[in-house]
Tab-separated table of C-alpha atoms in Angstrom:
chain	number	residue	atom	x	y	z
A	278	UNK	CA	215.683	-29.830	39.717
A	279	UNK	CA	217.893	-28.379	42.286
A	280	UNK	CA	215.832	-27.966	44.641
A	281	UNK	CA	213.865	-30.711	44.200
A	282	UNK	CA	216.867	-33.174	44.642
A	283	UNK	CA	218.248	-31.156	47.460
A	284	UNK	CA	215.217	-31.520	49.099
A	285	UNK	CA	215.329	-35.238	49.010
A	286	UNK	CA	218.848	-35.243	50.248
A	287	UNK	CA	218.451	-32.579	52.444
A	288	UNK	CA	215.009	-31.151	53.577
A	289	UNK	CA	214.658	-27.703	54.762
A	290	UNK	CA	217.564	-25.624	52.716
A	291	UNK	CA	217.983	-22.168	50.330
A	292	UNK	CA	220.803	-22.189	47.892
A	293	UNK	CA	222.779	-18.382	48.226
A	294	UNK	CA	224.731	-17.767	45.394
A	295	UNK	CA	228.007	-15.453	46.092
A	296	UNK	CA	226.250	-12.124	46.304
A	297	UNK	CA	223.814	-14.173	49.514
A	298	UNK	CA	220.382	-14.223	47.061
A	299	UNK	CA	218.828	-16.653	47.617
A	300	UNK	CA	218.935	-19.093	44.101
A	301	UNK	CA	217.500	-21.891	44.604
A	302	UNK	CA	214.415	-22.993	47.875
A	303	UNK	CA	213.309	-26.429	48.815
A	304	UNK	CA	209.569	-26.760	49.779
A	305	UNK	CA	210.406	-27.936	53.110
A	306	UNK	CA	212.255	-24.315	53.925
A	307	UNK	CA	209.069	-23.000	52.392
A	308	UNK	CA	206.733	-25.792	54.333
A	309	UNK	CA	208.959	-24.333	57.880
A	310	UNK	CA	209.380	-21.089	57.552
A	311	UNK	CA	205.422	-20.536	55.920
A	312	UNK	CA	205.708	-17.945	52.877
A	313	UNK	CA	206.836	-17.853	49.749
A	314	UNK	CA	210.596	-16.957	49.475
A	315	UNK	CA	210.896	-15.126	46.353
A	316	UNK	CA	214.186	-16.140	43.943
A	317	UNK	CA	216.385	-13.491	44.346
A	318	UNK	CA	215.819	-11.987	48.144
A	319	UNK	CA	218.708	-11.239	49.936
A	320	UNK	CA	218.808	-13.994	52.705
A	321	UNK	CA	220.005	-11.220	55.342
A	322	UNK	CA	216.868	-9.138	54.528
A	323	UNK	CA	215.004	-12.438	54.611
A	324	UNK	CA	216.436	-14.394	57.556
A	325	UNK	CA	217.710	-11.519	60.066
A	326	UNK	CA	215.715	-9.034	59.117
A	327	UNK	CA	217.412	-5.160	60.379
A	328	UNK	CA	217.783	-6.627	64.361
A	329	UNK	CA	220.982	-4.492	65.926
A	330	UNK	CA	222.607	-8.147	66.088
A	331	UNK	CA	223.091	-9.864	63.016
A	332	UNK	CA	225.590	-12.762	63.607
A	333	UNK	CA	224.369	-14.849	60.855
A	334	UNK	CA	224.272	-12.359	58.517
A	335	UNK	CA	227.653	-11.400	59.574
A	336	UNK	CA	229.243	-14.400	59.081
A	337	UNK	CA	227.915	-15.079	55.714
A	338	UNK	CA	229.548	-11.459	54.755
A	339	UNK	CA	231.985	-12.977	55.934
A	340	UNK	CA	232.541	-15.745	54.808
A	341	UNK	CA	232.800	-17.828	58.161
A	342	UNK	CA	230.310	-21.323	58.643
A	343	UNK	CA	228.018	-20.618	61.086
A	344	UNK	CA	224.792	-22.695	62.698
A	345	UNK	CA	222.949	-20.750	64.946
A	346	UNK	CA	219.599	-20.313	66.203
A	347	UNK	CA	217.350	-17.219	64.402
A	348	UNK	CA	213.898	-15.696	64.999
A	349	UNK	CA	211.876	-14.169	61.507
A	350	UNK	CA	211.158	-10.788	62.261
A	351	UNK	CA	210.506	-10.141	58.426
A	352	UNK	CA	208.533	-12.796	57.458
A	353	UNK	CA	205.538	-11.630	59.081
A	354	UNK	CA	205.634	-8.531	56.669
A	355	UNK	CA	206.659	-11.705	53.399
A	356	UNK	CA	203.734	-13.502	54.517
A	357	UNK	CA	201.491	-10.845	54.421
A	358	UNK	CA	202.223	-10.069	51.042
A	359	UNK	CA	202.219	-13.531	50.231
A	360	UNK	CA	198.620	-13.210	51.038
A	361	UNK	CA	199.519	-16.055	53.615
A	362	UNK	CA	199.614	-16.523	56.827
A	363	UNK	CA	203.256	-17.738	58.734
A	364	UNK	CA	202.394	-21.087	60.090
A	365	UNK	CA	205.851	-22.346	60.677
A	366	UNK	CA	208.061	-21.732	63.737
A	367	UNK	CA	208.996	-18.766	65.530
A	368	UNK	CA	212.705	-19.348	66.029
A	369	UNK	CA	214.412	-21.495	62.856
A	370	UNK	CA	217.355	-23.385	63.957
A	371	UNK	CA	219.598	-22.835	60.414
A	372	UNK	CA	223.047	-23.375	59.553
A	373	UNK	CA	225.016	-22.043	56.439
A	374	UNK	CA	227.863	-24.108	54.796
A	375	UNK	CA	229.683	-22.096	51.617
A	376	UNK	CA	229.956	-24.874	48.320
A	377	UNK	CA	232.668	-24.231	45.984
A	378	UNK	CA	232.549	-21.158	43.496
A	379	UNK	CA	228.470	-21.481	44.005
A	380	UNK	CA	227.960	-19.716	46.680
A	381	UNK	CA	226.341	-21.251	50.116
A	382	UNK	CA	223.919	-23.910	51.561
A	383	UNK	CA	221.647	-23.074	54.214
A	384	UNK	CA	219.369	-25.412	56.108
A	385	UNK	CA	217.283	-25.333	58.055
A	386	UNK	CA	215.313	-27.150	60.869
A	387	UNK	CA	212.628	-26.008	63.482
A	388	UNK	CA	214.163	-24.890	66.700
A	389	UNK	CA	212.329	-27.397	69.284
A	390	UNK	CA	214.374	-29.757	67.080
A	391	UNK	CA	217.175	-28.836	67.361
A	392	UNK	CA	218.159	-30.718	71.371
A	393	UNK	CA	221.163	-33.011	69.648
A	394	UNK	CA	224.551	-32.516	71.177
A	395	UNK	CA	225.825	-30.110	67.903
A	396	UNK	CA	227.270	-27.047	69.360
A	397	UNK	CA	224.168	-23.833	69.417
A	398	UNK	CA	224.780	-20.680	68.902
A	399	UNK	CA	222.025	-18.390	70.197
A	400	UNK	CA	222.072	-14.470	70.838
A	401	UNK	CA	226.077	-14.451	71.670
A	402	UNK	CA	225.461	-18.180	73.680
A	403	UNK	CA	227.507	-21.285	72.976
A	404	UNK	CA	226.188	-24.634	74.166
A	405	UNK	CA	226.236	-28.630	73.514
A	406	UNK	CA	223.969	-29.033	76.659
A	407	UNK	CA	220.282	-30.413	76.302
A	408	UNK	CA	219.219	-28.337	79.907
A	409	UNK	CA	220.938	-25.287	78.322
A	410	UNK	CA	219.139	-25.512	75.028
A	411	UNK	CA	215.749	-26.007	76.697
A	412	UNK	CA	216.821	-22.757	78.501
A	413	UNK	CA	216.691	-21.424	75.093
A	414	UNK	CA	213.802	-22.623	74.258
A	415	UNK	CA	212.185	-20.972	77.070
A	416	UNK	CA	213.463	-18.011	76.165
A	417	UNK	CA	211.973	-18.198	72.102
A	418	UNK	CA	208.353	-18.846	73.744
A	419	UNK	CA	208.163	-16.283	76.665
A	420	UNK	CA	210.194	-13.426	74.209
A	421	UNK	CA	206.686	-13.106	72.701
A	422	UNK	CA	204.318	-12.304	75.342
A	423	UNK	CA	204.559	-8.842	77.051
A	424	UNK	CA	204.817	-10.107	80.628
A	425	UNK	CA	208.203	-9.741	83.498
A	426	UNK	CA	210.504	-12.826	83.586
A	427	UNK	CA	212.723	-13.359	86.367
A	428	UNK	CA	215.991	-14.773	85.054
A	429	UNK	CA	217.913	-16.710	88.251
A	430	UNK	CA	221.442	-18.355	87.379
A	431	UNK	CA	224.767	-17.991	89.436
A	432	UNK	CA	227.507	-14.990	89.308
A	433	UNK	CA	228.819	-15.597	85.728
A	434	UNK	CA	226.070	-17.601	84.264
A	435	UNK	CA	225.319	-15.082	81.708
A	436	UNK	CA	221.736	-13.661	83.043
A	437	UNK	CA	222.198	-9.668	80.958
A	438	UNK	CA	222.422	-12.231	77.668
A	439	UNK	CA	219.423	-14.508	77.583
A	440	UNK	CA	217.896	-10.289	78.803
A	441	UNK	CA	219.045	-9.200	75.852
A	442	UNK	CA	218.018	-12.739	73.825
A	443	UNK	CA	214.314	-11.895	75.425
A	444	UNK	CA	214.630	-8.153	74.245
A	445	UNK	CA	215.668	-9.177	70.318
A	446	UNK	CA	213.030	-11.510	69.350
A	447	UNK	CA	210.490	-9.791	71.210
A	448	UNK	CA	207.838	-7.090	69.060
A	449	UNK	CA	209.794	-4.618	71.358
A	450	UNK	CA	213.006	-5.101	69.965
A	451	UNK	CA	213.042	-2.205	67.556
A	452	UNK	CA	212.542	-0.307	71.015
A	453	UNK	CA	215.622	0.281	73.558
A	454	UNK	CA	217.418	-1.846	76.294
A	455	UNK	CA	218.228	-0.059	79.472
A	456	UNK	CA	220.262	-2.094	81.911
A	457	UNK	CA	220.976	-1.642	85.442
A	458	UNK	CA	222.817	-3.321	88.668
A	459	UNK	CA	220.573	-3.129	91.674
A	460	UNK	CA	223.606	-3.717	93.786
A	461	UNK	CA	225.584	-1.425	92.121
A	462	UNK	CA	224.461	2.215	93.941
A	463	UNK	CA	223.695	3.586	97.076
A	464	UNK	CA	219.683	4.051	97.747
A	465	UNK	CA	219.954	7.388	97.340
A	466	UNK	CA	221.212	7.760	93.774
A	467	UNK	CA	219.857	4.144	92.470
A	468	UNK	CA	216.548	5.809	92.949
A	469	UNK	CA	217.419	8.445	90.843
A	470	UNK	CA	218.976	6.529	87.939
A	471	UNK	CA	215.898	4.085	87.912
A	472	UNK	CA	213.110	6.976	88.223
A	473	UNK	CA	214.998	9.990	87.426
A	474	UNK	CA	214.902	13.227	89.351
A	475	UNK	CA	212.966	17.015	88.720
A	476	UNK	CA	214.994	19.851	89.033
A	477	UNK	CA	215.747	21.285	92.160
A	478	UNK	CA	215.254	17.715	93.643
A	479	UNK	CA	218.706	18.516	94.740
A	480	UNK	CA	221.490	20.207	94.689
A	481	UNK	CA	223.203	19.560	91.876
A	482	UNK	CA	219.330	19.164	90.262
A	483	UNK	CA	219.781	21.363	87.472
A	484	UNK	CA	217.113	19.744	84.945
A	485	UNK	CA	214.665	17.507	84.656
A	486	UNK	CA	216.420	14.363	83.992
A	487	UNK	CA	214.794	10.730	83.103
A	488	UNK	CA	215.663	7.991	84.791
A	489	UNK	CA	215.918	4.032	83.036
A	490	UNK	CA	212.028	3.535	83.635
A	491	UNK	CA	211.186	6.276	80.999
A	492	UNK	CA	214.193	5.780	78.838
A	493	UNK	CA	213.468	1.897	77.713
A	494	UNK	CA	209.969	3.159	77.242
A	495	UNK	CA	209.021	1.127	74.317
A	496	UNK	CA	210.747	-1.648	75.082
A	497	UNK	CA	212.660	-3.578	77.825
A	498	UNK	CA	214.099	-2.069	81.147
A	499	UNK	CA	216.412	-5.178	82.442
A	500	UNK	CA	216.661	-4.663	86.476
A	501	UNK	CA	220.045	-7.182	87.708
A	502	UNK	CA	220.462	-7.908	91.048
A	503	UNK	CA	216.888	-6.688	91.861
A	504	UNK	CA	217.476	-8.572	95.223
A	505	UNK	CA	219.761	-6.224	96.726
A	506	UNK	CA	217.340	-3.548	95.937
A	507	UNK	CA	216.506	-1.516	99.199
A	508	UNK	CA	212.551	-1.830	100.091
A	509	UNK	CA	211.451	1.583	99.747
A	510	UNK	CA	213.265	1.249	96.078
A	511	UNK	CA	210.744	-1.649	95.860
A	512	UNK	CA	207.716	-0.049	96.960
A	513	UNK	CA	208.259	2.516	94.429
A	514	UNK	CA	209.126	-0.434	91.649
A	515	UNK	CA	206.127	-1.874	92.669
A	516	UNK	CA	203.670	0.768	92.516
A	517	UNK	CA	205.484	1.123	88.535
A	518	UNK	CA	204.392	-2.418	87.457
A	519	UNK	CA	200.523	-1.820	88.198
A	520	UNK	CA	200.008	1.978	87.250
A	521	UNK	CA	202.676	2.171	84.140
A	522	UNK	CA	203.461	5.761	85.621
A	523	UNK	CA	206.809	6.346	87.349
A	524	UNK	CA	207.008	9.166	89.438
A	525	UNK	CA	210.589	11.105	89.483
A	526	UNK	CA	212.133	12.203	92.103
A	527	UNK	CA	210.628	15.284	93.551
A	528	UNK	CA	208.494	15.315	90.987
A	529	UNK	CA	204.581	15.908	91.612
A	530	UNK	CA	202.898	14.300	88.569
A	531	UNK	CA	202.761	10.490	87.282
A	532	UNK	CA	204.591	10.354	83.540
A	533	UNK	CA	203.216	7.267	81.753
A	534	UNK	CA	205.638	4.622	80.691
A	535	UNK	CA	205.238	1.364	78.748
A	536	UNK	CA	208.090	-0.459	79.152
A	537	UNK	CA	208.945	-4.785	79.618
A	538	UNK	CA	210.414	-5.278	82.958
A	539	UNK	CA	213.480	-8.123	82.818
A	540	UNK	CA	214.972	-9.236	86.260
A	541	UNK	CA	217.488	-11.388	87.368
A	542	UNK	CA	219.018	-12.246	90.509
A	543	UNK	CA	221.741	-15.156	92.574
A	544	UNK	CA	219.212	-14.659	95.179
A	545	UNK	CA	215.925	-17.272	95.733
A	546	UNK	CA	213.487	-14.726	95.853
A	547	UNK	CA	211.134	-16.473	98.491
A	548	UNK	CA	213.673	-16.884	100.661
A	549	UNK	CA	214.279	-13.532	99.936
A	550	UNK	CA	211.030	-12.797	100.929
A	551	UNK	CA	210.980	-15.286	104.571
A	552	UNK	CA	213.637	-13.330	105.467
A	553	UNK	CA	211.395	-10.280	105.353
A	554	UNK	CA	214.178	-8.891	103.013
A	555	UNK	CA	211.551	-8.951	99.782
A	556	UNK	CA	208.056	-7.821	99.162
A	557	UNK	CA	206.402	-11.193	98.917
A	558	UNK	CA	203.824	-8.602	96.090
A	559	UNK	CA	207.085	-7.237	94.361
A	560	UNK	CA	208.140	-10.990	94.071
A	561	UNK	CA	205.041	-11.972	92.160
A	562	UNK	CA	204.800	-9.462	89.601
A	563	UNK	CA	208.440	-9.648	88.741
A	564	UNK	CA	208.059	-13.733	88.533
A	565	UNK	CA	205.811	-14.282	85.899
A	566	UNK	CA	207.671	-16.499	83.844
A	567	UNK	CA	211.324	-17.845	85.881
A	568	UNK	CA	213.921	-18.964	84.068
A	569	UNK	CA	216.608	-21.096	85.570
A	570	UNK	CA	220.132	-20.752	84.384
A	571	UNK	CA	222.309	-24.288	84.933
A	572	UNK	CA	225.704	-22.948	86.010
A	573	UNK	CA	228.972	-24.124	84.296
A	574	UNK	CA	229.697	-26.792	86.765
A	575	UNK	CA	226.776	-28.702	85.472
A	576	UNK	CA	227.229	-28.410	81.817
A	577	UNK	CA	230.720	-29.920	81.595
A	578	UNK	CA	230.665	-30.229	77.868
A	579	UNK	CA	230.683	-26.743	77.062
A	580	UNK	CA	233.870	-25.773	79.027
A	581	UNK	CA	236.053	-27.216	76.096
A	582	UNK	CA	233.803	-25.422	73.377
A	583	UNK	CA	233.289	-21.808	75.049
A	584	UNK	CA	236.781	-22.552	75.581
A	585	UNK	CA	237.742	-22.372	72.253
A	586	UNK	CA	235.388	-19.099	71.095
A	587	UNK	CA	236.858	-17.610	74.007
A	588	UNK	CA	240.480	-18.369	73.104
A	589	UNK	CA	239.233	-16.730	69.445
A	590	UNK	CA	238.105	-13.485	70.945
A	591	UNK	CA	240.952	-13.374	73.081
A	592	UNK	CA	243.427	-14.115	69.837
A	593	UNK	CA	241.542	-11.804	67.533
A	594	UNK	CA	242.346	-8.413	69.952
A	595	UNK	CA	245.516	-9.853	71.036
A	596	UNK	CA	249.288	-8.309	69.167
A	597	UNK	CA	251.754	-10.916	71.217
A	598	UNK	CA	250.792	-13.803	71.117
A	599	UNK	CA	247.582	-16.457	68.981
A	600	UNK	CA	247.553	-19.849	70.762
A	601	UNK	CA	246.173	-21.782	68.662
A	602	UNK	CA	244.585	-25.051	70.944
A	603	UNK	CA	245.463	-26.469	74.742
A	604	UNK	CA	247.939	-29.353	75.414
A	605	UNK	CA	245.548	-32.707	77.426
A	606	UNK	CA	246.678	-31.461	80.160
A	607	UNK	CA	244.952	-28.145	80.190
A	608	UNK	CA	242.113	-29.159	78.725
A	609	UNK	CA	241.797	-31.771	81.212
A	610	UNK	CA	241.966	-28.771	83.948
A	611	UNK	CA	239.797	-26.939	82.590
A	612	UNK	CA	237.547	-28.824	82.532
A	613	UNK	CA	238.025	-30.465	86.685
A	614	UNK	CA	237.761	-27.240	87.101
A	615	UNK	CA	234.142	-26.666	89.325
A	616	UNK	CA	233.785	-23.140	88.120
A	617	UNK	CA	232.523	-21.134	90.894
A	618	UNK	CA	232.448	-17.188	88.840
A	619	UNK	CA	231.041	-19.745	85.415
A	620	UNK	CA	231.796	-17.661	82.561
A	621	UNK	CA	233.016	-15.018	83.759
A	622	UNK	CA	235.762	-17.060	85.322
A	623	UNK	CA	236.416	-19.553	82.545
A	624	UNK	CA	237.535	-16.274	80.502
A	625	UNK	CA	239.297	-14.010	83.209
A	626	UNK	CA	241.707	-17.682	83.669
A	627	UNK	CA	242.519	-17.924	79.748
A	628	UNK	CA	242.879	-14.327	80.173
A	629	UNK	CA	245.252	-14.525	82.751
A	630	UNK	CA	246.916	-18.254	80.281
A	631	UNK	CA	247.316	-15.788	77.383
A	632	UNK	CA	249.916	-13.449	79.368
A	633	UNK	CA	251.294	-15.946	81.637
A	634	UNK	CA	251.966	-18.332	78.491
A	635	UNK	CA	254.028	-17.708	76.010
A	636	UNK	CA	253.847	-20.923	72.890
A	637	UNK	CA	251.009	-21.181	70.517
A	638	UNK	CA	250.369	-24.176	72.980
A	639	UNK	CA	248.692	-23.230	76.137
A	640	UNK	CA	250.231	-25.595	78.859
A	641	UNK	CA	248.591	-26.587	82.090
A	642	UNK	CA	250.874	-24.091	83.666
A	643	UNK	CA	249.614	-20.946	82.161
A	644	UNK	CA	246.880	-21.549	83.797
A	645	UNK	CA	245.500	-19.390	87.418
A	646	UNK	CA	246.825	-22.313	90.348
A	647	UNK	CA	243.885	-22.971	92.188
A	648	UNK	CA	242.445	-23.942	88.017
A	649	UNK	CA	245.078	-26.165	87.635
A	650	UNK	CA	245.581	-27.970	90.607
A	651	UNK	CA	242.552	-29.913	91.044
A	652	UNK	CA	242.805	-33.315	91.624
A	653	UNK	CA	241.275	-34.983	88.810
A	654	UNK	CA	244.156	-32.930	87.233
A	655	UNK	CA	246.541	-33.534	88.817
A	656	UNK	CA	245.684	-37.645	88.636
A	657	UNK	CA	245.452	-37.462	84.505
A	658	UNK	CA	248.920	-36.471	85.257
A	659	UNK	CA	250.285	-38.982	86.865
A	660	UNK	CA	248.760	-41.283	84.614
A	661	UNK	CA	250.104	-40.343	81.053
A	662	UNK	CA	253.455	-39.971	82.960
A	663	UNK	CA	253.739	-43.171	84.565
A	664	UNK	CA	251.896	-44.342	80.654
A	665	UNK	CA	254.391	-42.500	79.177
A	666	UNK	CA	257.525	-44.021	81.012
A	667	UNK	CA	256.222	-47.116	81.078
A	668	UNK	CA	256.648	-46.979	85.496
A	669	UNK	CA	254.175	-45.206	88.052
A	670	UNK	CA	254.453	-42.164	89.430
A	671	UNK	CA	252.144	-41.709	92.226
A	672	UNK	CA	252.279	-38.090	92.435
A	673	UNK	CA	248.026	-37.995	93.188
A	674	UNK	CA	247.210	-40.269	95.898
A	675	UNK	CA	249.394	-38.265	97.686
A	676	UNK	CA	249.499	-34.960	96.563
A	677	UNK	CA	248.019	-31.995	98.602
A	678	UNK	CA	244.952	-29.763	97.912
A	679	UNK	CA	245.434	-27.233	95.958
A	680	UNK	CA	245.484	-24.656	99.246
A	681	UNK	CA	248.562	-26.427	100.155
A	682	UNK	CA	250.597	-25.328	97.253
A	683	UNK	CA	250.445	-22.014	99.035
A	684	UNK	CA	253.113	-20.814	101.039
A	685	UNK	CA	251.186	-21.599	104.030
A	686	UNK	CA	251.427	-24.859	103.611
A	687	UNK	CA	251.244	-27.144	106.516
A	688	UNK	CA	254.228	-28.428	108.478
A	689	UNK	CA	253.823	-31.782	108.811
A	690	UNK	CA	253.153	-32.468	104.888
A	691	UNK	CA	256.505	-30.805	104.041
A	692	UNK	CA	258.863	-33.841	103.611
A	693	UNK	CA	255.994	-35.224	101.357
A	694	UNK	CA	255.885	-32.023	99.476
A	695	UNK	CA	259.755	-32.510	99.288
A	696	UNK	CA	259.808	-35.988	98.434
A	697	UNK	CA	257.911	-35.993	95.598
A	698	UNK	CA	258.767	-32.693	93.945
A	699	UNK	CA	261.901	-34.532	94.558
A	700	UNK	CA	260.905	-37.486	92.781
A	701	UNK	CA	259.080	-35.331	89.825
A	702	UNK	CA	262.479	-33.425	88.432
A	703	UNK	CA	264.032	-36.668	88.326
A	704	UNK	CA	261.115	-37.990	85.711
A	705	UNK	CA	261.867	-34.699	84.188
A	706	UNK	CA	265.520	-34.842	84.140
A	707	UNK	CA	265.864	-31.522	86.023
A	708	UNK	CA	264.148	-29.466	83.963
A	709	UNK	CA	261.855	-27.543	86.461
A	710	UNK	CA	258.840	-26.598	83.741
A	711	UNK	CA	258.053	-30.289	83.135
A	712	UNK	CA	258.515	-30.970	86.744
A	713	UNK	CA	256.073	-27.883	87.352
A	714	UNK	CA	253.761	-29.613	84.503
A	715	UNK	CA	254.206	-33.153	85.926
A	716	UNK	CA	253.195	-31.795	89.326
A	717	UNK	CA	249.615	-30.177	88.175
A	718	UNK	CA	251.120	-26.684	89.447
A	719	UNK	CA	253.109	-23.644	87.490
A	720	UNK	CA	256.732	-23.525	87.729
A	721	UNK	CA	256.774	-20.336	89.686
A	722	UNK	CA	254.896	-21.922	92.503
A	723	UNK	CA	257.632	-25.027	92.216
A	724	UNK	CA	260.048	-22.205	92.917
A	725	UNK	CA	258.503	-21.211	95.825
A	726	UNK	CA	257.661	-24.552	97.109
A	727	UNK	CA	261.492	-25.990	96.439
A	728	UNK	CA	262.858	-22.234	97.769
A	729	UNK	CA	261.090	-22.829	101.055
A	730	UNK	CA	261.623	-26.284	101.719
A	731	UNK	CA	265.364	-25.500	100.818
A	732	UNK	CA	265.633	-28.308	97.557
A	733	UNK	CA	267.715	-27.350	94.760
A	734	UNK	CA	267.928	-28.825	91.495
């Protein structure tokens, strides 16, 4: 009766008891997963398998509600036992909600139907953005095919997370995942690290040492910044892809390897080929399936979502300060900034703010100056101040760009800066902290400008 009632209300769903075992199953859940689901089976084993990363199982064990997309790595075995061929989608979106003293309600839907504006966690990547969710769908499809994938995206967009997701969703998930940055090593060292070396190949080579290609046997090798690979190593990598063998530095015998290559770059490989810096035949080998990650500036709705998740991580590792929220001005600054360094830069900016601030609330003055002084943020501050005081505070139209707030500000702008600083101090009753927030800068920057202009509060 419970399953029938749930089917009419929420569709595909499971009810879990306190020990996380299935106590009720709707017909929609069986149809979605394509297998029989025996009562009493442990939900983490059913839905998460035994993969190395199990965010859904970990959240249930910690008593934390979660919404995420999961693969079905263990359902093939369950399907075989049931005498059926799993007909459901490869990826399923699940949402777990605690239900009083009963346990948990787990609702489900096919991942390709999950392109709403709701936040989604996919293998460590949070998003609300429809474009990013479509990338997740492509990852799901590409993962099952044992072909090369080229991930394109700016620095800090999460290319290695995509590579790991491709590995974890693939039939190679039980094998090793190896990653190497082709731009981080000189050519001779990259040669040895990637292809390995034989004993006596060079001074210090006292034994045969496998490279990343051999160590990724049976699994996945991620080549980050592959466009930076020297031409002579491009030829060696091409041979690995063509022959499925590797010859170590100083070696003579080809060693068979079974490895899937996933590569990433922030450059357009076609342009690199046209410029003569990259082999065209290797590009075609690496680029069977191209994936393009949108930069953070094209996902403005993700900024505050990611900030919330990143702050939670920072809080967990801090003994000094816990940030409970963002002020409206700080939130506006985060949304307005272009984030050329993408999610990595956002993480660094929040880490900076965590160190620089003192209050539970993260304020605009806590943020790095380049983030705090965007034009849109200054306009927001001016509008808020005018609304609060009932009088216009003319900051935005004449406030200089962030470069001009530095100590090398141009001389012909100093008169205007002095006037605006005096106006902000007057509005703030002489309080420099409040004046700095009105001006969209930090207290330290304000003090430096006042000293340079010969002003005193």
